Coordinates of C-alpha atoms in Angstrom, one line a residue:
M1118 CA 74.2 121.9 91.6
L1119 CA 70.8 122.2 89.9
G1120 CA 68.1 124.4 91.2
T1121 CA 68.0 127.6 93.2
E1122 CA 71.1 129.8 93.2
H1123 CA 73.1 130.8 96.3
T1124 CA 74.3 134.3 96.8
S1125 CA 77.4 135.0 98.9
Q1126 CA 77.9 137.9 101.2
R1127 CA 79.9 139.7 98.5
G1128 CA 77.2 139.4 95.8
I1129 CA 78.8 136.5 94.0
T1130 CA 76.2 133.9 92.9
S1131 CA 76.8 130.3 92.3
T1132 CA 74.8 127.1 91.8
P1133 CA 74.5 125.0 95.0
R1134 CA 76.1 121.6 95.4
K1135 CA 74.0 118.5 95.2
G1136 CA 75.0 115.0 95.7
L1137 CA 78.1 114.0 97.7
G1138 CA 78.8 110.6 96.2
M1139 CA 81.3 110.2 93.4
K1140 CA 78.8 109.1 90.8
N1141 CA 75.5 110.5 92.2
I1142 CA 75.3 113.1 89.5
T1143 CA 75.3 111.9 85.9
K1144 CA 77.5 113.5 83.2
N1145 CA 74.4 115.0 81.5
Q1146 CA 73.4 116.8 84.7
K1147 CA 77.0 118.1 85.0
L1148 CA 76.9 119.4 81.5
A1149 CA 73.4 120.9 82.0
A1150 CA 74.7 122.8 85.0
I1151 CA 77.0 124.9 82.8
T1152 CA 74.7 127.4 81.0
E1153 CA 75.2 130.6 79.0
T1154 CA 75.2 132.5 82.3
T1155 CA 77.9 130.4 84.0
L1156 CA 81.3 131.8 84.7
I1157 CA 83.9 129.0 84.9
V1158 CA 86.9 129.7 87.1
A1159 CA 89.8 127.3 87.0
I1160 CA 92.6 127.4 89.6
D1161 CA 96.1 125.8 89.6
V1162 CA 96.9 125.2 93.2
G1163 CA 100.4 125.9 94.6
A1164 CA 102.0 125.8 98.0
Y1165 CA 102.3 129.6 98.4
K1166 CA 100.5 131.1 95.3
H1167 CA 97.5 130.0 93.2
H1168 CA 96.9 130.9 89.5
A1169 CA 93.3 131.4 88.2
R1170 CA 91.7 131.9 84.8
A1171 CA 88.1 132.7 84.0
F1172 CA 86.1 131.4 81.0
D1173 CA 82.5 131.6 79.7
W1174 CA 80.5 128.5 78.9
R1175 CA 82.0 128.3 75.3
G1176 CA 85.6 128.4 76.6
I1177 CA 86.3 132.0 75.7
E1178 CA 88.7 133.5 78.3
Q1179 CA 87.5 136.6 80.0
Q1180 CA 90.9 138.0 80.9
K1181 CA 94.1 138.1 78.9
K1182 CA 96.4 137.1 81.8
A1183 CA 96.1 134.6 84.7
F1184 CA 95.3 136.1 88.1
T1185 CA 97.8 135.2 90.8
F1186 CA 96.9 135.3 94.5
S1187 CA 98.6 134.2 97.6
N1188 CA 97.6 131.4 99.9
D1189 CA 96.3 133.5 102.7
R1190 CA 93.3 135.6 103.7
H1191 CA 94.4 138.7 101.8
G1192 CA 94.9 136.6 98.6
F1193 CA 91.6 134.9 99.0
E1194 CA 89.8 138.2 99.4
S1195 CA 91.5 139.6 96.3
F1196 CA 90.4 136.4 94.4
L1197 CA 86.8 137.1 95.4
N1198 CA 87.1 140.7 94.2
W1199 CA 88.5 139.5 90.9
I1200 CA 85.6 137.0 90.4
E1201 CA 83.1 139.7 91.3
H1202 CA 84.6 142.1 88.8
I1203 CA 84.6 139.6 86.0
Q1204 CA 81.1 138.5 86.8
L1205 CA 79.8 142.1 86.5
E1206 CA 81.6 142.5 83.1
S1207 CA 80.4 139.2 81.7
Q1208 CA 76.9 139.5 83.2
S1209 CA 77.2 136.0 84.5
T1210 CA 74.7 134.9 87.2
E1211 CA 76.5 131.7 88.3
V1212 CA 80.0 130.8 89.2
M1213 CA 81.6 127.4 89.2
V1214 CA 85.2 127.2 90.6
G1215 CA 87.3 124.2 89.8
L1216 CA 90.7 123.0 90.7
E1217 CA 93.1 120.1 90.4
P1218 CA 93.7 118.9 94.1
T1219 CA 97.4 119.1 95.0
G1220 CA 98.2 117.5 98.2
H1221 CA 96.8 119.4 101.2
Y1222 CA 97.5 122.9 99.8
W1223 CA 93.9 123.4 98.6
F1224 CA 92.2 122.7 101.9
P1225 CA 92.3 126.3 103.2
L1226 CA 91.0 127.7 99.9
F1227 CA 88.2 125.2 99.9
E1228 CA 87.1 126.1 103.4
F1229 CA 87.2 129.8 102.5
L1230 CA 85.2 129.4 99.3
Q1231 CA 82.7 127.1 101.0
A1232 CA 82.1 129.8 103.7
H1233 CA 81.3 132.2 100.9
K1234 CA 78.8 129.8 99.3
L1235 CA 80.8 129.3 96.1
H1236 CA 80.4 126.1 94.1
L1237 CA 83.7 124.3 94.1
V1238 CA 84.5 121.1 92.1
I1239 CA 87.6 119.1 91.5
T1240 CA 89.1 117.5 88.4
S1241 CA 91.2 114.4 88.0
P1242 CA 94.9 114.9 87.4
V1243 CA 94.8 112.2 84.8
S1244 CA 92.0 114.0 82.9
V1245 CA 93.8 117.4 83.1
K1246 CA 97.1 115.9 81.8
Q1247 CA 95.4 114.2 78.9
T1248 CA 93.4 117.3 78.0
K1249 CA 96.5 119.5 78.1
E1250 CA 98.5 117.1 75.9
T1251 CA 95.7 116.8 73.4
S1252 CA 95.1 120.5 73.1
T1253 CA 98.8 121.6 73.0
N1254 CA 100.4 118.4 71.7
S1255 CA 103.1 119.0 74.4
A1256 CA 103.8 117.5 77.9
S1257 CA 105.1 120.9 79.2
K1258 CA 103.8 122.2 82.5
S1259 CA 103.1 125.8 83.4
D1260 CA 101.3 127.2 86.5
T1261 CA 99.7 129.9 84.4
Q1262 CA 98.6 127.7 81.5
D1263 CA 97.4 124.7 83.6
P1264 CA 94.1 126.4 84.5
K1265 CA 93.1 126.3 80.8
A1266 CA 93.2 122.5 80.8
I1267 CA 91.3 122.4 84.1
A1268 CA 88.6 124.6 82.6
H1269 CA 88.3 122.4 79.5
V1270 CA 87.9 119.3 81.7
M1271 CA 85.1 121.1 83.7
M1272 CA 83.3 122.2 80.5
S1273 CA 83.3 118.5 79.3
G1274 CA 81.5 117.5 82.5
N1275 CA 84.4 115.4 83.8
Y1276 CA 84.5 117.0 87.2
Q1277 CA 83.5 115.7 90.6
E1278 CA 81.7 117.2 93.6
V1279 CA 83.9 117.9 96.6
Y1280 CA 83.1 115.9 99.8
R1281 CA 84.7 116.9 103.1
P1282 CA 83.4 115.0 106.1
Q1283 CA 81.9 117.0 108.9
G1284 CA 81.1 116.4 112.6
T1285 CA 81.7 112.9 113.8
C1286 CA 82.8 111.7 110.3
A1287 CA 85.4 114.4 110.2
E1288 CA 86.7 113.6 113.7
L1289 CA 86.7 109.9 112.8
R1290 CA 88.7 110.3 109.6
K1291 CA 91.2 112.6 111.3
A1292 CA 91.7 110.3 114.3
Y1293 CA 92.2 107.3 112.0
T1294 CA 94.7 109.2 109.9
V1295 CA 96.6 110.3 112.9
R1296 CA 96.6 106.7 114.3
N1297 CA 98.0 105.4 111.0
S1298 CA 100.8 108.0 111.2
V1299 CA 101.7 107.0 114.8
M1300 CA 101.6 103.3 113.8
E1301 CA 104.0 103.9 111.0
Q1302 CA 106.3 105.7 113.4
N1303 CA 106.0 102.9 115.9
K1304 CA 106.9 100.3 113.2
A1305 CA 110.0 102.4 112.3
T1306 CA 111.0 102.5 116.0
V1307 CA 110.6 98.8 116.4
N1308 CA 112.8 98.2 113.3
R1309 CA 115.5 100.4 114.8
I1310 CA 115.3 98.6 118.1
H1311 CA 115.6 95.3 116.2
A1312 CA 118.6 96.6 114.3
W1313 CA 120.3 97.9 117.5
A1314 CA 119.8 94.6 119.3
S1315 CA 121.1 92.6 116.3
T1316 CA 124.2 94.8 116.3
Y1317 CA 125.1 94.8 120.0
F1318 CA 123.4 91.5 121.2
P1319 CA 122.8 89.3 118.1
E1320 CA 122.1 86.3 120.3
W1321 CA 118.8 87.7 121.7
H1322 CA 116.8 85.8 119.1
K1323 CA 117.9 82.4 120.7
V1324 CA 116.0 83.4 123.8
Y1325 CA 113.1 85.4 122.4
S1326 CA 111.0 85.1 119.2
C1327 CA 110.1 88.8 119.1
I1328 CA 112.0 92.0 119.9
Q1329 CA 108.8 93.5 121.4
C1330 CA 108.5 90.9 124.2
V1331 CA 107.9 92.8 127.4
S1332 CA 110.5 91.0 129.5
L1333 CA 113.2 91.6 126.9
L1334 CA 112.5 95.3 126.7
M1335 CA 112.6 95.5 130.5
V1336 CA 116.0 93.9 130.5
L1337 CA 117.2 96.3 127.8
R1338 CA 116.1 99.3 129.9
Q1339 CA 118.0 98.0 132.9
A1340 CA 121.0 96.3 131.2
P1341 CA 121.3 97.2 127.5
L1342 CA 124.6 95.6 126.5
P1343 CA 125.6 91.9 127.0
M1344 CA 128.3 93.0 129.5
D1345 CA 125.5 94.8 131.5
I1346 CA 123.4 91.6 131.5
V1347 CA 126.2 89.5 132.7
E1348 CA 126.9 92.0 135.5
L1349 CA 123.2 92.1 136.5
G1350 CA 123.1 88.3 136.6
V1351 CA 120.2 85.9 137.0
K1352 CA 119.2 87.2 140.4
G1353 CA 119.2 90.8 139.3
I1354 CA 117.1 90.0 136.2
L1355 CA 114.5 88.1 138.3
K1356 CA 114.4 90.9 140.9
H1357 CA 113.8 93.5 138.2
W1358 CA 111.0 91.4 136.6
R1359 CA 109.3 91.0 140.0
A1360 CA 109.6 94.7 140.7
C1361 CA 107.8 95.4 137.4
Q1362 CA 105.1 92.8 138.4
L1363 CA 105.9 90.8 135.3
R1364 CA 104.4 87.3 135.1
G1365 CA 104.9 84.4 132.8
V1366 CA 108.8 84.4 132.8
G1367 CA 111.0 82.6 135.2
R1368 CA 114.5 81.6 136.1
D1369 CA 115.0 79.4 133.0
R1370 CA 114.6 82.4 130.7
A1371 CA 116.9 84.5 132.8
E1372 CA 119.6 81.9 132.9
R1373 CA 119.5 81.4 129.1
L1374 CA 119.7 85.2 128.6
V1375 CA 122.8 85.4 130.8
E1376 CA 124.5 82.5 129.1
E1377 CA 123.9 83.9 125.7
A1378 CA 125.2 87.3 126.9
K1379 CA 128.4 85.6 128.1
R1380 CA 129.0 84.2 124.6
S1381 CA 127.9 87.3 122.7
V1382 CA 129.8 88.5 119.7
G1383 CA 128.1 91.8 119.6
I1384 CA 129.9 95.1 119.0
T1385 CA 131.6 96.6 122.1
E1386 CA 132.8 99.9 120.6
A1387 CA 131.1 103.2 121.6
A1388 CA 129.3 101.4 124.5
E1389 CA 128.2 104.6 126.2
I1390 CA 126.6 106.0 123.1
A1391 CA 125.0 102.7 122.4
R1392 CA 123.4 102.7 125.8
D1393 CA 122.1 106.2 125.2
E1394 CA 120.7 105.2 121.8
I1395 CA 118.7 102.3 123.0
Q1396 CA 117.2 104.4 125.9
I1397 CA 116.1 107.0 123.4
L1398 CA 114.5 104.4 121.2
L1399 CA 112.7 102.8 124.1
Q1400 CA 111.4 106.2 125.2
H1401 CA 110.0 106.7 121.7
Y1402 CA 108.5 103.3 121.8
D1403 CA 106.8 103.9 125.1
L1404 CA 105.5 107.3 124.0
Q1405 CA 104.1 105.8 120.7
K1406 CA 102.4 103.0 122.5
A1407 CA 100.7 105.4 124.9
Q1408 CA 99.6 107.6 121.9
L1409 CA 98.1 104.5 120.2
A1410 CA 96.2 103.5 123.3
R1411 CA 94.8 107.0 123.6
L1412 CA 93.8 107.1 119.9
D1413 CA 92.2 103.7 120.1
K1414 CA 90.1 104.9 123.0
R1415 CA 89.1 108.0 121.0
L1416 CA 88.3 105.8 117.9
E1417 CA 86.1 103.6 120.0
Q1418 CA 84.1 106.6 121.2
L1419 CA 83.7 107.9 117.7
V1420 CA 82.6 104.5 116.3
E1421 CA 79.9 104.4 119.0
K1422 CA 78.7 107.9 117.9
Y1423 CA 78.4 106.8 114.3
P1424 CA 74.8 105.6 113.6
R1425 CA 74.9 101.8 113.7
G1426 CA 78.7 101.9 113.6
T1427 CA 79.1 99.4 116.5
R1428 CA 77.1 96.8 114.5
L1429 CA 80.1 96.2 112.2
R1430 CA 82.0 94.7 115.1
Q1431 CA 79.4 92.0 115.5
I1432 CA 80.9 90.3 112.5
P1433 CA 83.6 87.9 113.8
G1434 CA 87.1 89.1 112.6
I1435 CA 86.1 92.8 112.4
D1436 CA 87.9 94.6 115.2
L1437 CA 87.9 98.3 116.1
Q1438 CA 90.6 99.2 113.6
L1439 CA 88.8 97.7 110.6
A1440 CA 85.4 99.1 111.6
A1441 CA 86.9 102.6 112.3
G1442 CA 88.9 102.5 109.1
F1443 CA 85.8 101.7 107.0
L1444 CA 83.7 104.4 108.6
A1445 CA 86.5 107.0 108.4
E1446 CA 87.1 106.4 104.7
V1447 CA 83.4 106.3 103.7
G1448 CA 82.2 109.2 105.8
E1449 CA 78.4 109.6 105.6
I1450 CA 77.1 106.3 104.2
S1451 CA 73.8 107.9 103.2
R1452 CA 75.5 109.8 100.4
F1453 CA 75.8 106.5 98.4
P1454 CA 72.4 105.6 96.8
S1455 CA 73.6 101.9 96.4
A1456 CA 76.2 99.5 97.4
A1457 CA 77.5 99.4 93.8
Q1458 CA 78.4 103.1 94.0
L1459 CA 80.2 102.5 97.3
Q1460 CA 82.1 99.6 95.6
S1461 CA 83.1 102.0 92.8
Y1462 CA 84.2 104.6 95.4
A1463 CA 86.5 102.0 96.8
G1464 CA 87.9 101.1 93.4
L1465 CA 86.5 97.6 93.6
D1466 CA 84.2 97.8 90.7
I1467 CA 84.8 95.4 87.8
L1468 CA 86.2 96.7 84.5
Q1469 CA 85.5 94.7 81.4
N1470 CA 88.1 94.1 78.7
S1471 CA 86.4 92.9 75.5
S1472 CA 86.2 94.0 72.0
G1473 CA 84.3 92.1 69.2
K1474 CA 85.2 88.4 69.6
H1475 CA 88.0 89.2 72.0
K1476 CA 87.1 88.4 75.7
G1477 CA 89.8 89.7 77.9
R1478 CA 90.2 89.2 81.7
S1479 CA 88.2 91.5 83.9
R1480 CA 89.9 93.3 86.8
I1481 CA 89.0 95.9 89.4
S1482 CA 89.4 99.5 88.5
R1483 CA 91.6 100.5 91.5
R1484 CA 90.2 104.0 91.2
G1485 CA 88.8 105.9 94.2
R1486 CA 90.1 105.8 97.7
N1487 CA 93.0 103.3 97.9
R1488 CA 92.9 103.4 101.8
L1489 CA 89.3 102.1 101.7
R1490 CA 90.3 99.4 99.3
R1491 CA 93.2 98.4 101.6
V1492 CA 90.8 98.3 104.7
M1493 CA 88.4 96.1 102.8
F1494 CA 91.2 93.7 101.7
M1495 CA 92.5 93.4 105.3
A1496 CA 88.9 92.9 106.5
A1497 CA 88.4 90.1 104.0
L1498 CA 91.6 88.4 105.2
S1499 CA 90.4 88.6 108.7
V1500 CA 86.9 87.3 108.2
V1501 CA 88.2 84.4 106.0
S1502 CA 90.5 83.4 108.8
N1503 CA 88.0 83.8 111.6
T1504 CA 84.6 82.7 110.2
S1505 CA 83.6 79.4 108.6
E1506 CA 80.9 81.1 106.4
F1507 CA 83.3 83.5 104.7
R1508 CA 85.9 80.8 104.4
A1509 CA 83.3 78.7 102.6
V1510 CA 82.6 81.7 100.2
H1511 CA 86.3 82.0 99.5
E1512 CA 86.6 78.3 98.7
Y1513 CA 83.5 78.5 96.5
Y1514 CA 85.0 81.3 94.4
K1515 CA 88.2 79.3 93.9
H1516 CA 86.6 76.0 93.0
R1517 CA 83.3 76.8 91.3
K1518 CA 82.9 75.1 87.9
K1519 CA 82.2 78.3 85.9
N1520 CA 84.9 80.9 86.0
P1521 CA 86.9 79.8 89.0
L1522 CA 89.1 82.5 90.5
T1523 CA 92.6 82.6 91.8
P1524 CA 93.1 82.8 95.5
M1525 CA 93.8 86.5 95.3
Q1526 CA 90.8 87.2 93.0
A1527 CA 88.6 85.2 95.4
M1528 CA 89.8 87.3 98.3
I1529 CA 88.9 90.4 96.3
A1530 CA 85.4 88.9 95.7
V1531 CA 85.1 88.3 99.4
A1532 CA 86.1 92.0 100.1
C1533 CA 83.3 93.1 97.7
K1534 CA 80.8 90.9 99.4
L1535 CA 81.8 92.2 102.8
L1536 CA 81.5 95.8 101.6
R1537 CA 78.0 95.2 100.5
L1538 CA 77.3 93.6 103.9
F1539 CA 78.7 96.7 105.6
Y1540 CA 76.4 98.9 103.5
A1541 CA 73.3 96.8 104.3
I1542 CA 74.1 96.9 108.1
L1543 CA 74.6 100.7 108.2
V1544 CA 71.9 101.8 105.7
K1545 CA 69.1 99.2 106.2
G1546 CA 69.9 98.5 109.9
V1547 CA 70.0 94.7 109.4
S1548 CA 71.9 92.5 111.8
Y1549 CA 74.7 90.1 110.8
D1550 CA 73.3 86.7 109.9
P1551 CA 76.0 84.0 109.2
A1552 CA 73.4 81.9 107.3
K1553 CA 72.8 84.7 104.7
V1554 CA 76.5 85.1 103.9
T1555 CA 76.7 81.8 101.9
L1556 CA 73.2 82.2 100.5
G1557 CA 73.3 82.2 96.7
A1558 CA 77.1 82.2 96.6
A1559 CA 78.6 79.1 98.2
P1560 CA 77.5 75.5 98.2
P1561 CA 77.1 73.6 101.5
C1562 CA 80.3 73.2 103.5
S1563 CA 80.6 69.5 102.6
E1564 CA 80.6 70.2 98.9
T1565 CA 83.1 73.0 99.3
T1566 CA 85.4 70.7 101.3
Q1567 CA 85.2 68.0 98.6
A1568 CA 85.9 70.5 95.8
A1569 CA 88.9 71.7 97.8

């Protein structure tokens, strides 16, 4: 942001970006970046059309009307021509473009402006809404008026630098996002299979504990309805299992399945359509399982490419999904000067609630990337379940004499400690040492057990 100017191919100049972390640049630096020669351009993003307004450093608008351009190359080119025209009229030497991110619609515009070396920043929707209501004393929303509020937020220094991962980090984040999407689809498919089985063969749970048992799904493929299972018989079921090279199930399971099918009270109407439905669901299930396996293999390759990424899996309880999720959400770890800023980025920083003599309860901010916060919470649950050292830390937080925490608060504290450990492993290159986990935090295991 500060320093030498960049000049685009079209003659538009802008200040370069500096600092990719959320809080790497102080507010004073952000305010100092807006000078008398800075042209502030604010954009309200839409699905098909964007609306832009231009202001000088004092907030004086340079055009009477908002400029509307389409979300395509022709519109982006006209937007650059518009900026260049205003820059010549106002004699501005720098351009700062800001917008309020709206879903995924701003991604193409960001890539286009980045290719033309324009400085792009984003503003928080909360800040934009508060500024708009303060200035107009109204909660009304207008696509042509919203850029004014965005510009005022930028001039107050309450903007953030844009970070878009590149290279391995970009592939890792995309692969992890796609895997989460496929996993959600798979969960929905499993729920539909469960609902189908409970409708047409409700007695299945007396033989199996889970609808995803391989032998049960094999039977449903061959004989979906109870009448089909009875017709197939014990010998037919065993023959089918052997043909599929399934081990671990025997005659007893097959006999129980046939007996429950004979006494089934499941629905018998629309049997042909019911058979078609379960076959379609099973095809979706098989396809999604194959997609997950392929994505897991790709994630493993990307984690190995990430510098020191495989070291995270040395911690007991941290599997491929947790390691990949952390790396995907963080991106380039070097952009965070300290673990405290990474903790703030995850929304796990502590907010104080005190005024005068009042001492309120502290809590985490829950700002930043909620997916990263979720990954760290799941990782904390895993390490507490799989390691004695993190279990001791969790017990210590719950039973310490000064300011004991609730079980949930203690789990959040473990998540913060684990996040700092991840940072040290990736940035400093240290190896995981179980003895250092409890150092300075938890008493010896015997004391923890007695306190519990």
